[in-house]
Short mmCIF file of C-alpha atoms in Angstrom, two decimals:
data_model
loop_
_atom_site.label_atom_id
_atom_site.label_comp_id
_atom_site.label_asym_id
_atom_site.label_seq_id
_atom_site.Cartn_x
_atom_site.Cartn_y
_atom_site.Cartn_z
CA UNK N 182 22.18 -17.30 -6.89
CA UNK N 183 24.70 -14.72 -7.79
CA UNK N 184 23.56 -11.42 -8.43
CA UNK N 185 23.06 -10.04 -11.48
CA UNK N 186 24.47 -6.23 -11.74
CA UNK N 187 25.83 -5.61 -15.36
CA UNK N 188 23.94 -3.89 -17.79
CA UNK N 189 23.08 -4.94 -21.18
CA UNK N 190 21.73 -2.93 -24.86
CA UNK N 191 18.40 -3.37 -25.97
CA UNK N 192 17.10 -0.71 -28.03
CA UNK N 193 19.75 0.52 -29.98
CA UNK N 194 19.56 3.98 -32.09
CA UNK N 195 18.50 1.76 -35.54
CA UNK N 196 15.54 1.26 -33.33
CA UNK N 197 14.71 4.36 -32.25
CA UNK N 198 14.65 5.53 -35.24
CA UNK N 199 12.09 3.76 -36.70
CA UNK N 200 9.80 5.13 -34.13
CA UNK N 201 7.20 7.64 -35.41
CA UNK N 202 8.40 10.07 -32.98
CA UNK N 203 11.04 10.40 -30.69
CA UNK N 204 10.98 8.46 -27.78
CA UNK N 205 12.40 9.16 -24.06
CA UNK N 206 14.17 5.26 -22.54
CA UNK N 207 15.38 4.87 -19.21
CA UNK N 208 18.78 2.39 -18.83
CA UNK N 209 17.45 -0.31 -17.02
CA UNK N 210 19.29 -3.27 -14.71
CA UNK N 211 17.74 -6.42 -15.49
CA UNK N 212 17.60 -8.12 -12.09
CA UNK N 213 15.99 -11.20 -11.81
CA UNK N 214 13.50 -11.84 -9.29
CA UNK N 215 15.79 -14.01 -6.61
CA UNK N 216 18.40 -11.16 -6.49
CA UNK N 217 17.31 -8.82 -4.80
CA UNK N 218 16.51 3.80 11.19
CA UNK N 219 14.26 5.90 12.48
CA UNK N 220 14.28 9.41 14.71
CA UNK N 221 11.87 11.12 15.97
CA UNK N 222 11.59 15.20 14.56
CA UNK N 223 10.42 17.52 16.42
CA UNK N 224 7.17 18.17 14.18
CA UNK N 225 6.63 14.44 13.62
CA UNK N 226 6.33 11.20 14.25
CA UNK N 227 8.16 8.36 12.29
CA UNK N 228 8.18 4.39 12.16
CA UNK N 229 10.58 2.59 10.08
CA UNK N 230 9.13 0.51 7.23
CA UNK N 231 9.71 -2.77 5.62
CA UNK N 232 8.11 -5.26 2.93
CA UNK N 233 6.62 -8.77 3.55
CA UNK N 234 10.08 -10.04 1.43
CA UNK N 235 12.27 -9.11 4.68
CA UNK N 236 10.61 -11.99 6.55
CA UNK N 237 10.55 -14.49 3.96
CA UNK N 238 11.80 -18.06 4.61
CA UNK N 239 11.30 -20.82 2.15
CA UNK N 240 9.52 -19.72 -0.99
CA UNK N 241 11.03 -19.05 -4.35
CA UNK N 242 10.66 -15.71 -5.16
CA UNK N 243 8.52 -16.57 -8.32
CA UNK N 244 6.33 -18.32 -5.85
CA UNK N 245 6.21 -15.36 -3.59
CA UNK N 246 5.29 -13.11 -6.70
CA UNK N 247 2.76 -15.72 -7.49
CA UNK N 248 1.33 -15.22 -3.98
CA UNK N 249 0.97 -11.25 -4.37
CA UNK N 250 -0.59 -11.64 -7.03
CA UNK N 251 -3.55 -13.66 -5.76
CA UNK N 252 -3.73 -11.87 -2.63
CA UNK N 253 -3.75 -8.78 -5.17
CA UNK N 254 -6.83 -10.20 -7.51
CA UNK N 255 -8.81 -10.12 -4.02
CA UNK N 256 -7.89 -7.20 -2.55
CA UNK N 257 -8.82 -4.78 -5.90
CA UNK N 258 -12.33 -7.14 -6.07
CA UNK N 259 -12.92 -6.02 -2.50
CA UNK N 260 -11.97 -2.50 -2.82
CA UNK N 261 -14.19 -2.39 -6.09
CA UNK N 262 -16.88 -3.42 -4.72
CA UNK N 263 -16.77 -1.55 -1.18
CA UNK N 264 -16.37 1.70 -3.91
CA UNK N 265 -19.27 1.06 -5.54
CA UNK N 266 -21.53 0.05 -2.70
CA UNK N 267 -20.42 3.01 -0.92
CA UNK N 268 -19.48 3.39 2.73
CA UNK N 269 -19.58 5.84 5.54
CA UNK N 270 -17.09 6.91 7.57
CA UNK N 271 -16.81 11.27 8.73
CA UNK N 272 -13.84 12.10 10.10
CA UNK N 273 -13.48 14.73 13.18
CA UNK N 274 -10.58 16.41 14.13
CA UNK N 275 -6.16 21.84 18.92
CA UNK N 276 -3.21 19.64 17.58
CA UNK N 277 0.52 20.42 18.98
CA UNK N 278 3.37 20.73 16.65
CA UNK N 279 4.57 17.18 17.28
CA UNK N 280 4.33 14.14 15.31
CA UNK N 281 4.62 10.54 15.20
CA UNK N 282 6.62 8.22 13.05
CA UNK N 283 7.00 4.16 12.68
CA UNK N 284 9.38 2.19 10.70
CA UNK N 285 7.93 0.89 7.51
CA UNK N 286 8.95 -2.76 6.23
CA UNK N 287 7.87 -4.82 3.08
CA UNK N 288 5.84 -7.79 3.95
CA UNK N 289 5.92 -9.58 0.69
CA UNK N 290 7.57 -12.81 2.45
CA UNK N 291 4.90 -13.05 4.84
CA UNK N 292 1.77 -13.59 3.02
CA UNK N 293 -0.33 -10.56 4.00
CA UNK N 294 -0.73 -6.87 3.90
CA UNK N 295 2.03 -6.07 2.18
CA UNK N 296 3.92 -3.31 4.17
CA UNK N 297 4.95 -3.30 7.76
CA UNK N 298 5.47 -0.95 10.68
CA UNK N 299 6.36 -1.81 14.03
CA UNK N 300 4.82 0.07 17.15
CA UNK N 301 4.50 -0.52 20.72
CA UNK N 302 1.18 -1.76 22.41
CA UNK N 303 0.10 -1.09 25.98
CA UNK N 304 1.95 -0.37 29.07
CA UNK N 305 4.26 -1.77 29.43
CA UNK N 306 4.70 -1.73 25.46
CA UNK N 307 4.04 -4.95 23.48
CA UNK N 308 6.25 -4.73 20.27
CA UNK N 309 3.62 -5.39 17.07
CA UNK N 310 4.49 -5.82 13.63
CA UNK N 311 1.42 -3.73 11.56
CA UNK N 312 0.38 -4.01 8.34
CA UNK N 313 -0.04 -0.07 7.11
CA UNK N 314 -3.20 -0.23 5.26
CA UNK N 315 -4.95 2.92 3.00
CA UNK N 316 -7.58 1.24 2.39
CA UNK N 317 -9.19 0.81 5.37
CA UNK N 318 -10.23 2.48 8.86
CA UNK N 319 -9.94 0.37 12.13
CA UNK N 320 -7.04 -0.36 13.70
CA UNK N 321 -6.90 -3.69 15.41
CA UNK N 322 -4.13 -7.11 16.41
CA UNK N 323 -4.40 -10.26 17.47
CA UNK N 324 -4.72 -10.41 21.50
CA UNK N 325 -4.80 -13.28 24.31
CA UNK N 326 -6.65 -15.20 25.00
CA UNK N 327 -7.14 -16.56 21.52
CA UNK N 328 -9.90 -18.59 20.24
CA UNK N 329 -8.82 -18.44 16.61
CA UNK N 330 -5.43 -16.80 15.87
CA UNK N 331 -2.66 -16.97 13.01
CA UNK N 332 0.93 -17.25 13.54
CA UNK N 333 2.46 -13.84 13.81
CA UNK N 334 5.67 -12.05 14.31
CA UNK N 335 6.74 -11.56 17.52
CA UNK N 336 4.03 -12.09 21.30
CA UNK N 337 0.30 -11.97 20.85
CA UNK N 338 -0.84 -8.79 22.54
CA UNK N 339 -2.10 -9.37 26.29
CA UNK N 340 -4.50 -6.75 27.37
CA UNK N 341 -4.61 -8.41 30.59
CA UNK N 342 -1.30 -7.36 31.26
CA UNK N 343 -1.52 -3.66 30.08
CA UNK N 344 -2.46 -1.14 32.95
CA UNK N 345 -3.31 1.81 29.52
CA UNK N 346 -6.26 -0.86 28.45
CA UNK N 347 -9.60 0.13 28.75
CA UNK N 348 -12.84 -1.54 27.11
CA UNK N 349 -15.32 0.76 25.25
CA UNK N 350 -18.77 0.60 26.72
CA UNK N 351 -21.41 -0.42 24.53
CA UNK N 352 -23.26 3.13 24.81
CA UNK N 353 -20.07 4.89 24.13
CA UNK N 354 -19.92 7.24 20.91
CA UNK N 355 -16.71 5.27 19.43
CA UNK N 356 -18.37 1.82 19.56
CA UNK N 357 -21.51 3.62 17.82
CA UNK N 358 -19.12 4.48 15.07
CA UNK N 359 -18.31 1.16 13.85
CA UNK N 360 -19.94 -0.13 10.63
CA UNK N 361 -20.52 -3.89 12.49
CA UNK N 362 -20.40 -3.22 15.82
CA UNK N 363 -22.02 -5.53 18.67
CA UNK N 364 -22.59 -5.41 22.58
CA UNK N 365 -21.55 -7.94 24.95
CA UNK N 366 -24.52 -7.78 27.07
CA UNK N 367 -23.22 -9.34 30.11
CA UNK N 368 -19.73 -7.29 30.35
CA UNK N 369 -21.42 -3.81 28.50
CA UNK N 370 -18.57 -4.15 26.72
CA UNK N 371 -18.25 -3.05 22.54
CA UNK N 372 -17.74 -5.75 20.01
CA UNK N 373 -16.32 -5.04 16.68
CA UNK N 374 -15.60 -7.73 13.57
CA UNK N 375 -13.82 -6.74 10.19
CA UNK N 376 -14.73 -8.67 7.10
CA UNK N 377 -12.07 -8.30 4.27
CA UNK N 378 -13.19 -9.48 0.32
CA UNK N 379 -10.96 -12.06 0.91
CA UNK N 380 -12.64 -13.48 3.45
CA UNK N 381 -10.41 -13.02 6.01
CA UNK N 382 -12.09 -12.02 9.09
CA UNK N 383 -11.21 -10.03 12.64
CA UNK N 384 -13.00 -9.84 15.48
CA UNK N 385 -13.16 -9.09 19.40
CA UNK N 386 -13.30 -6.29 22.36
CA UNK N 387 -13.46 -2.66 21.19
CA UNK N 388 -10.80 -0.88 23.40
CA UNK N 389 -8.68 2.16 23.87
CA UNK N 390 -4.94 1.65 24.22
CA UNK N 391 -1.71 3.38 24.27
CA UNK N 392 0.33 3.35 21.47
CA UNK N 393 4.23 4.05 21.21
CA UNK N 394 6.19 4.74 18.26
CA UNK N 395 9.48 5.49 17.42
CA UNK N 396 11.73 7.95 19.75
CA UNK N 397 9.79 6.98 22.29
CA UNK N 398 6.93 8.96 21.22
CA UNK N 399 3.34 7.89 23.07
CA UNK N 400 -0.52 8.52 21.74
CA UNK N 401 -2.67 7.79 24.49
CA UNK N 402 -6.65 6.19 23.84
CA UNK N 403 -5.98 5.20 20.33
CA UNK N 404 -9.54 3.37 19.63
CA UNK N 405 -8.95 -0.15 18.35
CA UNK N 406 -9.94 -3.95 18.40
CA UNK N 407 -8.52 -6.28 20.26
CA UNK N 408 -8.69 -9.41 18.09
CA UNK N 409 -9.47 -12.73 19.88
CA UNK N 410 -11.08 -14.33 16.51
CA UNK N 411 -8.62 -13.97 13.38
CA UNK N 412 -8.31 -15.92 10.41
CA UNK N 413 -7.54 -15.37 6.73
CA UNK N 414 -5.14 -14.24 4.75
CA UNK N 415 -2.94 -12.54 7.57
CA UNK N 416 0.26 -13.85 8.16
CA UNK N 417 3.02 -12.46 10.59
CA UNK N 418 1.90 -9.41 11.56
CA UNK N 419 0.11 -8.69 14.64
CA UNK N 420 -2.89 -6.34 12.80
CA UNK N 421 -3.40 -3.43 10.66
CA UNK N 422 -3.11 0.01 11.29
CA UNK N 423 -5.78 1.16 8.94
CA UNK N 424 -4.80 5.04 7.24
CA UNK N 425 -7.57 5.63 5.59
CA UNK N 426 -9.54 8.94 6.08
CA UNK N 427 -12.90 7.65 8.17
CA UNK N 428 -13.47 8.27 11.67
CA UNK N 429 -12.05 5.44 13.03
CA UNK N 430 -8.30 5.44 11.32
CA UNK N 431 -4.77 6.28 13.00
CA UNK N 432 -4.49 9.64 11.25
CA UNK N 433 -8.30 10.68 12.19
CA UNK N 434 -8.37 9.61 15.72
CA UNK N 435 -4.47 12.10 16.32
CA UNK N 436 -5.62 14.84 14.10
CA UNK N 437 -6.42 17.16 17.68
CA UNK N 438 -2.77 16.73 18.11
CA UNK N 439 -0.81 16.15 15.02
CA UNK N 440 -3.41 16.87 12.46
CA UNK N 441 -4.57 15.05 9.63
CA UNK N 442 -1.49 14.40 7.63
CA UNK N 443 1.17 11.80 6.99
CA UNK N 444 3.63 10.54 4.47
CA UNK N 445 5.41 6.97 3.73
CA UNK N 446 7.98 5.98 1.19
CA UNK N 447 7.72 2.22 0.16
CA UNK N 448 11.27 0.76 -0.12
CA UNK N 449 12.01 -1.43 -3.81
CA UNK N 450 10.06 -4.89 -2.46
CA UNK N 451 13.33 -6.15 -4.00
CA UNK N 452 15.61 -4.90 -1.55
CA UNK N 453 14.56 -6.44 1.76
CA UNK N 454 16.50 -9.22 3.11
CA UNK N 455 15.74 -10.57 6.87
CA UNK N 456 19.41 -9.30 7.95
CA UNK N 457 18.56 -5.56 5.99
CA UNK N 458 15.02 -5.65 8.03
CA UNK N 459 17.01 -6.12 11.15
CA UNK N 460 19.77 -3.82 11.37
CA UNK N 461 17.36 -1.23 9.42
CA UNK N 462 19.35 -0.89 5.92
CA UNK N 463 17.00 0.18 2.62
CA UNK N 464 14.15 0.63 4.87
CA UNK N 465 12.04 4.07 5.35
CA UNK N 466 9.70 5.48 7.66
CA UNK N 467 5.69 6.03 8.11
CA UNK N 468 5.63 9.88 9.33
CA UNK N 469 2.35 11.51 10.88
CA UNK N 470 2.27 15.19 12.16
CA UNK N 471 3.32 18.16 10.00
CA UNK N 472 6.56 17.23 9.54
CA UNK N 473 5.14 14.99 7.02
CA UNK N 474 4.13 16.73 4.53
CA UNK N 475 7.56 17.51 1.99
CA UNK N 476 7.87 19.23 -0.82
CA UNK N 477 6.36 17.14 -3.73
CA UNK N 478 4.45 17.11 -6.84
CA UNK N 479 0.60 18.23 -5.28
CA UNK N 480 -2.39 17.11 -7.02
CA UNK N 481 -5.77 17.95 -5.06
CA UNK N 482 -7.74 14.73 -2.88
CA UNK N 483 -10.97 14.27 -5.32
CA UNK N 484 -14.04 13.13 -2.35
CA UNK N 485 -16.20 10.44 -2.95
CA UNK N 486 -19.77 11.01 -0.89
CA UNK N 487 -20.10 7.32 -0.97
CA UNK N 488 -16.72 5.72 0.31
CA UNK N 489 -15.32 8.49 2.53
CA UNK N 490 -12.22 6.03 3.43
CA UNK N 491 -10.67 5.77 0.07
CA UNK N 492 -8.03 8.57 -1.17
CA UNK N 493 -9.24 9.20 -4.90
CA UNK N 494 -7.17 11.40 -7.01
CA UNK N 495 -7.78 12.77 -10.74
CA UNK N 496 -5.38 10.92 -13.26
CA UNK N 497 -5.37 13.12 -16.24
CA UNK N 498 -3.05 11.21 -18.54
CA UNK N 499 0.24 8.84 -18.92
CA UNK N 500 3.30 9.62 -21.30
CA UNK N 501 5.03 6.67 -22.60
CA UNK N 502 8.44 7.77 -23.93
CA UNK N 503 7.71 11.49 -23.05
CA UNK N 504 4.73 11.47 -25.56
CA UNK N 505 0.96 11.15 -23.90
CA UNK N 506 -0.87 8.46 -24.76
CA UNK N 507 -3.92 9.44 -26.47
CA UNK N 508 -6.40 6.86 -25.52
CA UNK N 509 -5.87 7.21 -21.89
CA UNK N 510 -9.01 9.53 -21.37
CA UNK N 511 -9.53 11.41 -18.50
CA UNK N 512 -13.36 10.55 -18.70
CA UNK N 513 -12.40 7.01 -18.27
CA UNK N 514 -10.80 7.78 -14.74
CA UNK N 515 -13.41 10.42 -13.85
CA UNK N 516 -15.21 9.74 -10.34
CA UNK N 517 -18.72 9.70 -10.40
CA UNK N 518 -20.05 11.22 -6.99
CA UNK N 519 -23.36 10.27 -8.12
CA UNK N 520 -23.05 6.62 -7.84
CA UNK N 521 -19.50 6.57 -6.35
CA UNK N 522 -18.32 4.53 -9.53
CA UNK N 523 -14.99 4.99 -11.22
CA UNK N 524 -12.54 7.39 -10.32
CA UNK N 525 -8.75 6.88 -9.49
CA UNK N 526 -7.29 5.84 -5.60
CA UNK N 527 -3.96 5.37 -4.20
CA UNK N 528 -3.67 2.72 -2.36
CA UNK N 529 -0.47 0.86 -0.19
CA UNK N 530 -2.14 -2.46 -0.11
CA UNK N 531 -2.85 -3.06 -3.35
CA UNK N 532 0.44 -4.16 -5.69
CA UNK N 533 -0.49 -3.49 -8.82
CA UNK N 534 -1.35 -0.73 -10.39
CA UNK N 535 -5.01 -1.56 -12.57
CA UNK N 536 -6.45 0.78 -15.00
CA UNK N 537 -9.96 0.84 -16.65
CA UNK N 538 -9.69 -1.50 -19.16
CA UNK N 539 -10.07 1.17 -22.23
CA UNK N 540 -6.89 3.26 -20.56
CA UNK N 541 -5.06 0.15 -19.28
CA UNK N 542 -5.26 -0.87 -23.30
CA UNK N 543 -4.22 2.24 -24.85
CA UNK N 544 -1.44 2.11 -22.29
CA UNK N 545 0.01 -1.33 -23.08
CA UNK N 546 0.13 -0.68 -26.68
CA UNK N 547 1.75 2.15 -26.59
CA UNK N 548 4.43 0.82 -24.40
CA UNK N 549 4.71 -2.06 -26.81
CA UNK N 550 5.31 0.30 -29.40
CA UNK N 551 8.05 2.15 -28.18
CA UNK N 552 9.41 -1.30 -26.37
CA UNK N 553 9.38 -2.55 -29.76
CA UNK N 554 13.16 -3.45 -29.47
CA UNK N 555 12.90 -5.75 -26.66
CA UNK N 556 12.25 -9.38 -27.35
CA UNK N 557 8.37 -10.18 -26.55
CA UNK N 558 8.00 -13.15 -23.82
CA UNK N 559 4.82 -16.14 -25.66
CA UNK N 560 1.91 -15.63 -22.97
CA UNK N 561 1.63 -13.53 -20.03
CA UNK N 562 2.07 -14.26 -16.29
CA UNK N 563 -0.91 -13.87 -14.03
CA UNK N 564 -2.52 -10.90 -14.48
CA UNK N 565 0.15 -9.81 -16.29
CA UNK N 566 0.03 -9.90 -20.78
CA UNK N 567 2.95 -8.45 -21.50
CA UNK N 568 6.00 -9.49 -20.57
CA UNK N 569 9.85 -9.44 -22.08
CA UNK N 570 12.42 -11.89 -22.44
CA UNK N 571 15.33 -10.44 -21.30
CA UNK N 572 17.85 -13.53 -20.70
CA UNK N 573 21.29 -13.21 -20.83
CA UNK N 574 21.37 -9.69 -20.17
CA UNK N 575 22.56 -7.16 -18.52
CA UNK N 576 20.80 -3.86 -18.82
CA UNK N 577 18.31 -2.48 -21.54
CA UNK N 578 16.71 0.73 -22.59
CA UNK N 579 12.73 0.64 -22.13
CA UNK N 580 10.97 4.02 -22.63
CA UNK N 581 10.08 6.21 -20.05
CA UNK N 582 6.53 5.93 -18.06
CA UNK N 583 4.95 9.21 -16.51
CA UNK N 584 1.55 9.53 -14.70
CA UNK N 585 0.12 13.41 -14.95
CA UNK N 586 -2.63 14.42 -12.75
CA UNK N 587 -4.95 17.17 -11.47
CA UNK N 588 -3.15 20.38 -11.25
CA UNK N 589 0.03 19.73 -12.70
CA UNK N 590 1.40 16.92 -10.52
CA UNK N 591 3.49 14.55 -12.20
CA UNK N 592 5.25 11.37 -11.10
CA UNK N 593 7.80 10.17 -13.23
CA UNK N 594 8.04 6.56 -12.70
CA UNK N 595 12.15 4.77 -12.61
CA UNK N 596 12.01 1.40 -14.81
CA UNK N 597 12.22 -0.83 -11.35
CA UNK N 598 8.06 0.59 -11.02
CA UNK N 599 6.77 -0.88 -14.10
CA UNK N 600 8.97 -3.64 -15.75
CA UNK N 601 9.22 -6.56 -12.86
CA UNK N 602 11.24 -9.87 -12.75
CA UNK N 603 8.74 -12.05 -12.53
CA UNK N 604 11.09 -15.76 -12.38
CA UNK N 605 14.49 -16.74 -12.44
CA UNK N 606 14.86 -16.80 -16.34
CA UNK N 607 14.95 -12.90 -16.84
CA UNK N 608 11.27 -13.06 -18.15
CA UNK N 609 10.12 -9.23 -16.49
CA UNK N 610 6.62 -8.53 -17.15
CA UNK N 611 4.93 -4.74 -17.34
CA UNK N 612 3.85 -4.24 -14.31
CA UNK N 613 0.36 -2.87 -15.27
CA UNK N 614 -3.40 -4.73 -15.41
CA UNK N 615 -6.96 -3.45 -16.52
CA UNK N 616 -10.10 -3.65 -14.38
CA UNK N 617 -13.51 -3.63 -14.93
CA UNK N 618 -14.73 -3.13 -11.64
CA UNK N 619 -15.14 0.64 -11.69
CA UNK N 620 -12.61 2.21 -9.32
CA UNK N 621 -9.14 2.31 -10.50
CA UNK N 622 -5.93 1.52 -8.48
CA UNK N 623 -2.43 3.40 -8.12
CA UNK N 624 -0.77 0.49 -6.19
CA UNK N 625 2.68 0.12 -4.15
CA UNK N 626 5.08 -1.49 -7.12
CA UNK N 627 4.27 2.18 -8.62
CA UNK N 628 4.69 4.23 -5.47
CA UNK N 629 8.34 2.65 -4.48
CA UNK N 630 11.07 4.96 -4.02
CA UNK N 631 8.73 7.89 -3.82
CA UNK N 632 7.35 9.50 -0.78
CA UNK N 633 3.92 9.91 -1.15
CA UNK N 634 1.94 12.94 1.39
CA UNK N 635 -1.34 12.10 2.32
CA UNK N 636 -2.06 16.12 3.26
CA UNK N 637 -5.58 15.95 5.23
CA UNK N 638 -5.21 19.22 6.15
CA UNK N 639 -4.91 20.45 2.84
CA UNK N 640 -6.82 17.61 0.95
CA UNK N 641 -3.76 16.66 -1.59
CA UNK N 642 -2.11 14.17 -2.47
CA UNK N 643 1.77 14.49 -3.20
CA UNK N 644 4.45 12.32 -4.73
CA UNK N 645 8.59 13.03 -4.25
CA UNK N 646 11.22 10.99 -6.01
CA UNK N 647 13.42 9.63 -4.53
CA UNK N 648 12.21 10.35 -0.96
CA UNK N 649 13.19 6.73 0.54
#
């Protein structure tokens, strides 16, 4: 269908004014939901990145939206409930002054994960397609011989054909370090199975493998499982490369050499196409090593003693029209590191950004108020209850949305974060849900467009506009 690019008036001044105060709008292109390269520095790695869309084939967008969603649902059950039964993972860590970096990729077309990067396996390298994953620690794909295995992007890894392979023994520290690790009696060779909430499932050899990323860059004994038993929820990629800040993730296992930082920038999950995915256009990059960290808004990591693989960070408050909404309360984001419930974590696998249900409230009413202008859509869609009728036009004014946290860091969200096209119609839905389960969730439809600095090695968190 032909794309929709002109702009249209929603709120006009008459409205404004009746507001109670004054209000701060963004201009907004209403796109509906079917329109829609990487070097290697010398302090840093990088990958290029792309979303799920870019390798979509025969599902509506709505459908593909619809998809997310569920996928979503699970993924913020499991990560509540790994939050509040608490996990353990300590990370370790001379470094040089180089870096890694991967492309990065939307995988919204594919059915899982939702981001890509792709790296090189083994020696000779084995292009893979990875899902980038905060929220988890082991890094694993698919390998031959396969028992079970999902269709994927791309060859199925074949250690047996990589002379930079080498099992883990069963006594060896890294297999001890897995949460469900096993021994393979007859070989003395380290077992290791993933169980997601979703109840997808990995599992195979422990091994240590060389890993090559853009540039030509190469990390040598990266710790990870070699999958011959997969099934779930993962589609096209090859495996995850999990981020988070245990002992067992990418950016813990290179600290010695690059340290404990990285950065990615999430391109608009709107914007992939297969042809842009291939040739590289309105992609970004993954970047590990100091060269990652940019200048940004810095708001302190917050450490949960019970779930050491999760980033939390302290959400102090949300503006809505440049005014902060009073009923989001910081107590209702607060981590407790006595029981590991609550608290706030930013996440790249999650979509949708979920609130505890007495912020996520205050939050939608007050963007109803100053939205008041724009025409109200009967029922919700998914997890989403309010959503906007905007047929038949081109571009509208919807009030500015600002998240404010922990020492003064502030990330000013564009319109394309938090009103989404969510069918064909020009029904676009706020792109916000509440939770009950405890933790809450900064997800990816809120990070696009900025880069966002996981700084390990100064335990912060940092968000810059426009950094894609």
């Amino acid at each position: 269908m032909a794309t929709l690019a002109a702009v249209l008036l929603l709120v006009a001044a008459s409205n404004a004014a009746a507001l109670a105060k004054a209000v701060e709008y963004h201009s907004f292109p209403c796109r509906r939901a079917e329109e829609g390269a990487a070097t290697a520095a010398a302090s840093a790695v990088h990958f290029r990145v792309v979303h799920r869309d870019a390798f979509a084939a025969n599902a509506t967008p709505a459908e593909l939206l619809k998809h997310r969603l569920q996928r979503d649902r699970r993924r913020a059950a499991r990560i509540s409930k790994a939050a509040a039964a608490g996990g353990a993972n300590a990370a370790n860590g001379t470094r040089s002054s180089g870096g890694v970096a991967a492309p990065v990729v939307s995988g919204l077309a594919q059915g899982s994960g939702e981001y890509f990067t792709k790296i090189g396996v083994g020696t000779p390298a084995t292009p893979a397609l990875m899902v980038l994953d905060t929220g988890s620690d082991v890094v694993w794909l698919q390998c031959a011989p396969c028992r079970r295995c999902y269709d994927q992007s791309g060859p199925v890894f074949d250690p047996r054909r990589s002379s930079s392979y080498g099992a883990v023994d069963c006594a060896a520290p890294l297999c001890r370090r897995l949460d469900s690790g096993g021994c393979d009696l007859r070989r003395r060779a380290c077992l290791y199975q993933v169980a997601y909430g979703d109840g997808s499932v990995t599992a195979g050899d422990f091994a240590t493998e060389t890993l090559t990323f853009a540039g030509g860059a190469r990390v040598a004994r990266v710790a990870l499982g070699c999958g011959h038993d997969n099934e779930g929820l993962f589609v096209a990629a090859a495996g995850l490369l999990g981020l988070g800040r245990g002992s067992l993730s990418f950016p813990t296992q290179i600290s010695r050499r690059y340290g404990r930082s990285f950065s990615y920038c999430l391109v608009d999950r709107t914007s992939s196409s297969s042809s842009s995915a291939a040739s590289g256009s309105r992609s970004s990059t993954v970047t590990f090593g100091p060269g990652s960290v940019a200048s940004a808004s810095f708001t302190p990591m917050v450490r949960n003693p019970r779930m050491e693989t999760f980033y939390y960070v302290q959400l102090v408050g949300i503006s809505v029209g440049g005014a902060r909404v009073p009923g989001v309360a910081e107590s209702d984001l607060r981590l407790d590191p006595s029981t590991g419930r609550g608290g706030v974590i930013v996440d790249s696998g999650t979509s949708v950004t979920r609130l505890a249900r007495p912020s996520y409230s205050a939050l939608r009413d007050a963007f109803r108020a100053a939205a008041a202008g724009l025409r109200l859509s009967p029922g919700g869609f998914s997890l989403f209850d309010t959503c906007y009728d905007l047929g038949g036009r081109k571009v509208v004014k919807v009030p500015t949305v600002s998240m404010h946290f922990a020492g003064g860091a502030e990330a000013s969200l564009p319109p394309e974060n938090y009103l989404i096209p969510v069918d064909s119609r020009g029904t676009f839905c706020f792109a916000f849900a509440g939770t009950d389960g405890g933790v809450s969730i900064i997800g990816n439809i809120q990070q696009q467009g900025f880069r966002v600095v996981f700084d390990g090695d100064g335990q912060r968190v940092g968000f810059a506009p426009k950094g894609c």
